[in-house]
CSV table of C-alpha atoms and ligand atoms in Angstrom, one decimal:
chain,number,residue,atom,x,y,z
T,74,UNK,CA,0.0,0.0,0.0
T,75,UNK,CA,1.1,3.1,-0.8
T,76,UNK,CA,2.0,5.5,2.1
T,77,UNK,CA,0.0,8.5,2.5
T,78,UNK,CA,1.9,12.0,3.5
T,79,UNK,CA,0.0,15.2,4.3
T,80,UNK,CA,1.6,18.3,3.5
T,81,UNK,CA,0.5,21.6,5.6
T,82,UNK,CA,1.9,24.5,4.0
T,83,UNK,CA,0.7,28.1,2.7
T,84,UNK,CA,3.5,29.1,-0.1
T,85,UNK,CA,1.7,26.7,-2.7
T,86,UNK,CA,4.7,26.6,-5.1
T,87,UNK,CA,6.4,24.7,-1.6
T,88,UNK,CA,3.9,22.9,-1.3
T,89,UNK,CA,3.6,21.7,-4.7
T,90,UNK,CA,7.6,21.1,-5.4
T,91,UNK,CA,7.5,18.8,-2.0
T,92,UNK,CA,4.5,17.2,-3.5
T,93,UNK,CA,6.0,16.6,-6.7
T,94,UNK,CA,9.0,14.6,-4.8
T,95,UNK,CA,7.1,12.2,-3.0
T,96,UNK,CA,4.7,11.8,-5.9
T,97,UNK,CA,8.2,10.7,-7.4
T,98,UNK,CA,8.6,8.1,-4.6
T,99,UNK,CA,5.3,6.5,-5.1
T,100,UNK,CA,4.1,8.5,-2.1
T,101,UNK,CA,0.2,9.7,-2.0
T,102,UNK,CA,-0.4,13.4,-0.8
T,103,UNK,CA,-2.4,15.7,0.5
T,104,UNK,CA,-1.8,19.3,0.3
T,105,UNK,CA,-3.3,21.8,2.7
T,106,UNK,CA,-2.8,25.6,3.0
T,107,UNK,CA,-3.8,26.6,6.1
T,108,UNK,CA,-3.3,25.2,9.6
T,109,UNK,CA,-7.3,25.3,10.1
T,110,UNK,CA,-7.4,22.9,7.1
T,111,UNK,CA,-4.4,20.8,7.9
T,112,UNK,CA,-5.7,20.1,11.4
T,113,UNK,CA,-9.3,19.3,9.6
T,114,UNK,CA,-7.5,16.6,7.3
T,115,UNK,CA,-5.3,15.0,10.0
T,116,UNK,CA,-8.5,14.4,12.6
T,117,UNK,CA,-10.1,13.2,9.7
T,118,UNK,CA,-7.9,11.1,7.9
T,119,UNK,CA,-5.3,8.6,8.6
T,120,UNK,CA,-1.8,9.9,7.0
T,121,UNK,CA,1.1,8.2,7.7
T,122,UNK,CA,2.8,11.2,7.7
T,123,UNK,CA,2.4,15.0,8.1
T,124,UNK,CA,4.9,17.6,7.1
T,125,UNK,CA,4.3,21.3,8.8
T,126,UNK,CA,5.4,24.5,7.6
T,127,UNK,CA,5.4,26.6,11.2
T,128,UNK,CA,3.8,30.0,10.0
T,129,UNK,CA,0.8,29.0,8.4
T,130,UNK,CA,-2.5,31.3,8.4
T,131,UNK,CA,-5.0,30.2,11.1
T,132,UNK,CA,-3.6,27.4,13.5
T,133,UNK,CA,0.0,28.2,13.3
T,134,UNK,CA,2.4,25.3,13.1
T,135,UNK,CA,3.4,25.1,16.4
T,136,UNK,CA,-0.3,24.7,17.8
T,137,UNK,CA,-1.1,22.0,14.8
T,138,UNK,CA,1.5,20.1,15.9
T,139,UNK,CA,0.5,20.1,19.8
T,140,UNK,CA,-2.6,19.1,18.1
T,141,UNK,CA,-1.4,16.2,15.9
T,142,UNK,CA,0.4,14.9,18.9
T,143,UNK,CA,-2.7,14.7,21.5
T,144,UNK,CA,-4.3,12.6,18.6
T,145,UNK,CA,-1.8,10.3,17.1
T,146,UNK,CA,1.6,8.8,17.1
T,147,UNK,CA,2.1,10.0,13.3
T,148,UNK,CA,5.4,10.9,12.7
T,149,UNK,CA,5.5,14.6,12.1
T,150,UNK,CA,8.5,16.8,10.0
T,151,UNK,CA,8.8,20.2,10.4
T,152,UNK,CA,10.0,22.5,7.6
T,153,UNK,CA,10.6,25.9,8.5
T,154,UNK,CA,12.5,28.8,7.4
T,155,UNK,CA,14.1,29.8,10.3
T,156,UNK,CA,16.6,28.3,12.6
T,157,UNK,CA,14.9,30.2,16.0
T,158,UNK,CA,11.7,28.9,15.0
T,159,UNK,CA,13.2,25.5,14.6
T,160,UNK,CA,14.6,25.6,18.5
T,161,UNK,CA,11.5,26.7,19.8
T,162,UNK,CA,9.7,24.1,18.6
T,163,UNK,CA,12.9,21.6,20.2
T,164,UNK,CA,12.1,23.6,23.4
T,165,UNK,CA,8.8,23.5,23.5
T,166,UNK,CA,8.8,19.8,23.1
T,167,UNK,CA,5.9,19.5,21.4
T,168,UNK,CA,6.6,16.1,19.8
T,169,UNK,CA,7.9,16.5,16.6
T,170,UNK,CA,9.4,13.7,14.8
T,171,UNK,CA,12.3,16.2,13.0
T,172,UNK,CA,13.3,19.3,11.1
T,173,UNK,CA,14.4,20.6,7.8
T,174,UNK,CA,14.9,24.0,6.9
T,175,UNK,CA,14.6,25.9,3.8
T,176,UNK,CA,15.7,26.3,1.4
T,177,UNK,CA,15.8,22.2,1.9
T,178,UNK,CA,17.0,19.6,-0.8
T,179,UNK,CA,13.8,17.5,-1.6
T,180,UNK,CA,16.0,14.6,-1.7
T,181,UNK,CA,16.7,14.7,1.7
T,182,UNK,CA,13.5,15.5,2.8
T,183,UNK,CA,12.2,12.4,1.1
T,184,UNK,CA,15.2,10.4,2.8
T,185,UNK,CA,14.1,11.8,6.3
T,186,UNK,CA,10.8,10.9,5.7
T,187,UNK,CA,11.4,7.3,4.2
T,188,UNK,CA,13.5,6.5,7.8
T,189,UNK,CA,10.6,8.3,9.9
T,190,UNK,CA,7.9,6.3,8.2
T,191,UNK,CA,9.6,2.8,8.2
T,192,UNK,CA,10.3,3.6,12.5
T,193,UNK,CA,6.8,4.6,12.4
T,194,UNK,CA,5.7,1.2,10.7
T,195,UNK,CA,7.7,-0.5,12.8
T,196,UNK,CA,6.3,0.7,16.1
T,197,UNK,CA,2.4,-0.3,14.1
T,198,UNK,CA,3.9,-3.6,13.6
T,199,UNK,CA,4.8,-3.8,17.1
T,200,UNK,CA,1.1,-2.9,18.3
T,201,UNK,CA,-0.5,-5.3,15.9
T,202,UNK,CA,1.4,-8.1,17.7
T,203,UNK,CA,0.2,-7.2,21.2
T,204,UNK,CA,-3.6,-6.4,19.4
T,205,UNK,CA,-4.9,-9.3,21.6
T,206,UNK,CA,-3.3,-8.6,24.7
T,207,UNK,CA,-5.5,-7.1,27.7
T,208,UNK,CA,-5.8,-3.6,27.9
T,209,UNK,CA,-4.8,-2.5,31.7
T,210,UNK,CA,-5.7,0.7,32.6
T,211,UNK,CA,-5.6,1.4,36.7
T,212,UNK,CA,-8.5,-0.8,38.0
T,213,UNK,CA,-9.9,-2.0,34.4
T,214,UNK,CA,-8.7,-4.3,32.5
T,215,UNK,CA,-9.7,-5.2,28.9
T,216,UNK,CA,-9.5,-9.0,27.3
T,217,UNK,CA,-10.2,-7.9,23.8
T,218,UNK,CA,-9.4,-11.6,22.2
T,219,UNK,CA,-11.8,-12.9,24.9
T,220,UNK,CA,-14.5,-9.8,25.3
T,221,UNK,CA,-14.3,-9.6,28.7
T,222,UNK,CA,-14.1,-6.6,31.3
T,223,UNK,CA,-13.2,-6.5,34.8
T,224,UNK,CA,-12.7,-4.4,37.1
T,225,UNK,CA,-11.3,-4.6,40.4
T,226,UNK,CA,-11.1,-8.4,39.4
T,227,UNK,CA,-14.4,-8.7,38.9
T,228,UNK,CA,-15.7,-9.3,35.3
T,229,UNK,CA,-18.7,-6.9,34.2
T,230,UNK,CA,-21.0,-7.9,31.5
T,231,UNK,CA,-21.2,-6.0,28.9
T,232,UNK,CA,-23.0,-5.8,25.4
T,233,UNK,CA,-21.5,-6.4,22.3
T,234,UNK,CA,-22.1,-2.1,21.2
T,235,UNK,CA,-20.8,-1.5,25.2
T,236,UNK,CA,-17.7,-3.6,25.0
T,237,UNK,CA,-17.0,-2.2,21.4
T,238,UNK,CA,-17.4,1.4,22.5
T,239,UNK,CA,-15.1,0.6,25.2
T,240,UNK,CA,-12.2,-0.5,23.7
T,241,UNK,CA,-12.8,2.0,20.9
T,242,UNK,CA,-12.4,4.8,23.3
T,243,UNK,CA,-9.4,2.8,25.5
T,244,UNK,CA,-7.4,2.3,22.1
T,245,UNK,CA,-7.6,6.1,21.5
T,246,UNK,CA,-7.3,7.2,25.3
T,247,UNK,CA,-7.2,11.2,25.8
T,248,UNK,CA,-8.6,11.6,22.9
T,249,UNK,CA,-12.3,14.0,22.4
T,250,UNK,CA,-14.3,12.1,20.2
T,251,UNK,CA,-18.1,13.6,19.4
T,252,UNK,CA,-21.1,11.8,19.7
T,253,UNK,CA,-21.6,11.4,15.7
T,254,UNK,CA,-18.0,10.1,15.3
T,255,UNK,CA,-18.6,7.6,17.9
T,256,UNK,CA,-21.4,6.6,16.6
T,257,UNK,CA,-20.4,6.3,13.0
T,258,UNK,CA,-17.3,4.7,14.6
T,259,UNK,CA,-19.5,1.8,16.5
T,260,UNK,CA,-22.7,1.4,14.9
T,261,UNK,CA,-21.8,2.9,11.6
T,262,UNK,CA,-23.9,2.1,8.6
T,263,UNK,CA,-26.3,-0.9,9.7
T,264,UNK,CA,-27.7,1.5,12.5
T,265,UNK,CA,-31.0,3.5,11.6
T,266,UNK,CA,-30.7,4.8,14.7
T,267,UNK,CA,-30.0,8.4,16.6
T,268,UNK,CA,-26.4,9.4,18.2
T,269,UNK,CA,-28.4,9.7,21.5
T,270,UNK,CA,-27.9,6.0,22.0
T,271,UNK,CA,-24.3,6.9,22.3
T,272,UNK,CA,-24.9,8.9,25.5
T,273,UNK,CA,-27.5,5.9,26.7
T,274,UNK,CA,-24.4,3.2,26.2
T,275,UNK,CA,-22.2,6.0,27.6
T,276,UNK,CA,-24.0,6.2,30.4
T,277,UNK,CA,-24.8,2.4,30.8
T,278,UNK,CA,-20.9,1.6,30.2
T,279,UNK,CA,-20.1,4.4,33.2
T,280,UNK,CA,-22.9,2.4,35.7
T,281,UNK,CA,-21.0,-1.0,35.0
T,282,UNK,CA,-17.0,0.1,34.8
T,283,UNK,CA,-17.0,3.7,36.8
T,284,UNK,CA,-16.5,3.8,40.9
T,285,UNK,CA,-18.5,6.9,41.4
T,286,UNK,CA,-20.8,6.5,37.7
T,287,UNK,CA,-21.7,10.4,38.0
T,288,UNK,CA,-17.9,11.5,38.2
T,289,UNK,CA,-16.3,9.3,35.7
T,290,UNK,CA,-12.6,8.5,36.1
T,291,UNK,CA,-12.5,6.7,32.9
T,292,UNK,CA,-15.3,8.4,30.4
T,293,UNK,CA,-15.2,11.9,30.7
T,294,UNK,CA,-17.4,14.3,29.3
T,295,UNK,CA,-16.3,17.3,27.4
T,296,UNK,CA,-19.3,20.0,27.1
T,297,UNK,CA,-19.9,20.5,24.1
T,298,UNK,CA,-17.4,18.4,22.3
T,299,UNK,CA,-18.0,14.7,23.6
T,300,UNK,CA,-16.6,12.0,25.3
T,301,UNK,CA,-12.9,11.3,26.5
T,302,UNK,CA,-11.2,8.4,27.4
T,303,UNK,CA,-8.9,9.7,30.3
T,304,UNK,CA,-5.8,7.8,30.8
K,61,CA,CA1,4.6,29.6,5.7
């Protein structure tokens, strides 16, 4: 399959030449020009890796990457045209993967991606092996090969929809999802149903895995976003 790079930059002609490299490489892309849009693109899609300018319009890099981060392991490679900027963003620690400045040679950009993304397969590969092993998280634990939840030690019974919200939401921990996402996530396309049987299974999932169900440790609401999986 074909790795899948998303490029957030605003000089277009940038953008473009970094595309045309990668195209080179057999590499799919996505170009976006503003931060707004390149945070849009990465919640929504799954890129295997994202490129930032730092001074974008809207979101600037610097918050898209903090962003990026909170969501996802992708490896992310900053391009930026100035050295300050560059230490900065070392400093602030905000998870960046590494950094090129321009004027940079596309060659070596494409290099420094190549050995980001095969680390980054590497640590998927990794994951996919332990896919079947229990998800402990304080007082919970998770048997996703066998479907079964305890807590404390003792098992809770769950429904199938409960038990796959759950580990949805445990394998994307401090992450905000909505209530549509979850529920296109879970249900998806066989349900003629409403999103407000999310915040019923939410609930019914809190009553059965929570200590104190009305101040969840685990399944946190965020007003007016949606749910989090605290961790
Ligand atoms: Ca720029």
């Amino acid at each position: 399959m074909m790795a899948s790079i998303l490029i957030v930059e605003d000089e277009l002609a940038i953008a473009e030449l970094q595309r045309d490299y990668f195209a080179l490489h057999g590499f799919e892309i996505d170009i976006c020009t503003t931060g707004t849009d390149g945070l849009r693109h990465a919640s929504e899609a799954v890129y295997d890796l994202i490129i930032l300018d730092l001074q974008l319009p809207g979101i600037d890099g610097f918050e898209l990457c903090r962003q990026i981060r909170s969501m996802s392991e992708v490896p992310i490679l900053i391009v930026s045209a100035k050295k300050e900027e560059v230490d900065k963003i070392r400093g602030f620690g905000l998870g960046a993967d590494d950094f090129v400045t321009k004027p940079f040679s596309p060659s070596e950009l494409v290099a420094r991606a190549k050995a980001h993304l095969s680390r980054y397969e590497r640590l998927l590969g990794n994951h996919k092996k332990e896919e079947d092993r229990a998800i402990c998280i304080r007082e919970l634990t998770i048997d996703k090969a066998a479907r079964r939840v305890h807590v404390h030690g003792h098992e809770v019974v769950l429904t199938v929809r409960e038990f796959d919200l759950l580990v949805f939401l445990a394998l994307h921990p401090n992450r905000v999802f909505s209530k549509q996402e979850l529920f296109e996530r879970i249900w998806g396309m066989e349900s003629m149903g409403d999103i407000a049987t999310v915040t019923v299974h939410v609930r019914r999932l809190r009553e059965k895995i929570e200590t104190a169900p009305s101040n969840p440790q685990f399944i946190e609401t965020i007003w007016g976003a949606g749910y989090r999986f605290t961790v």
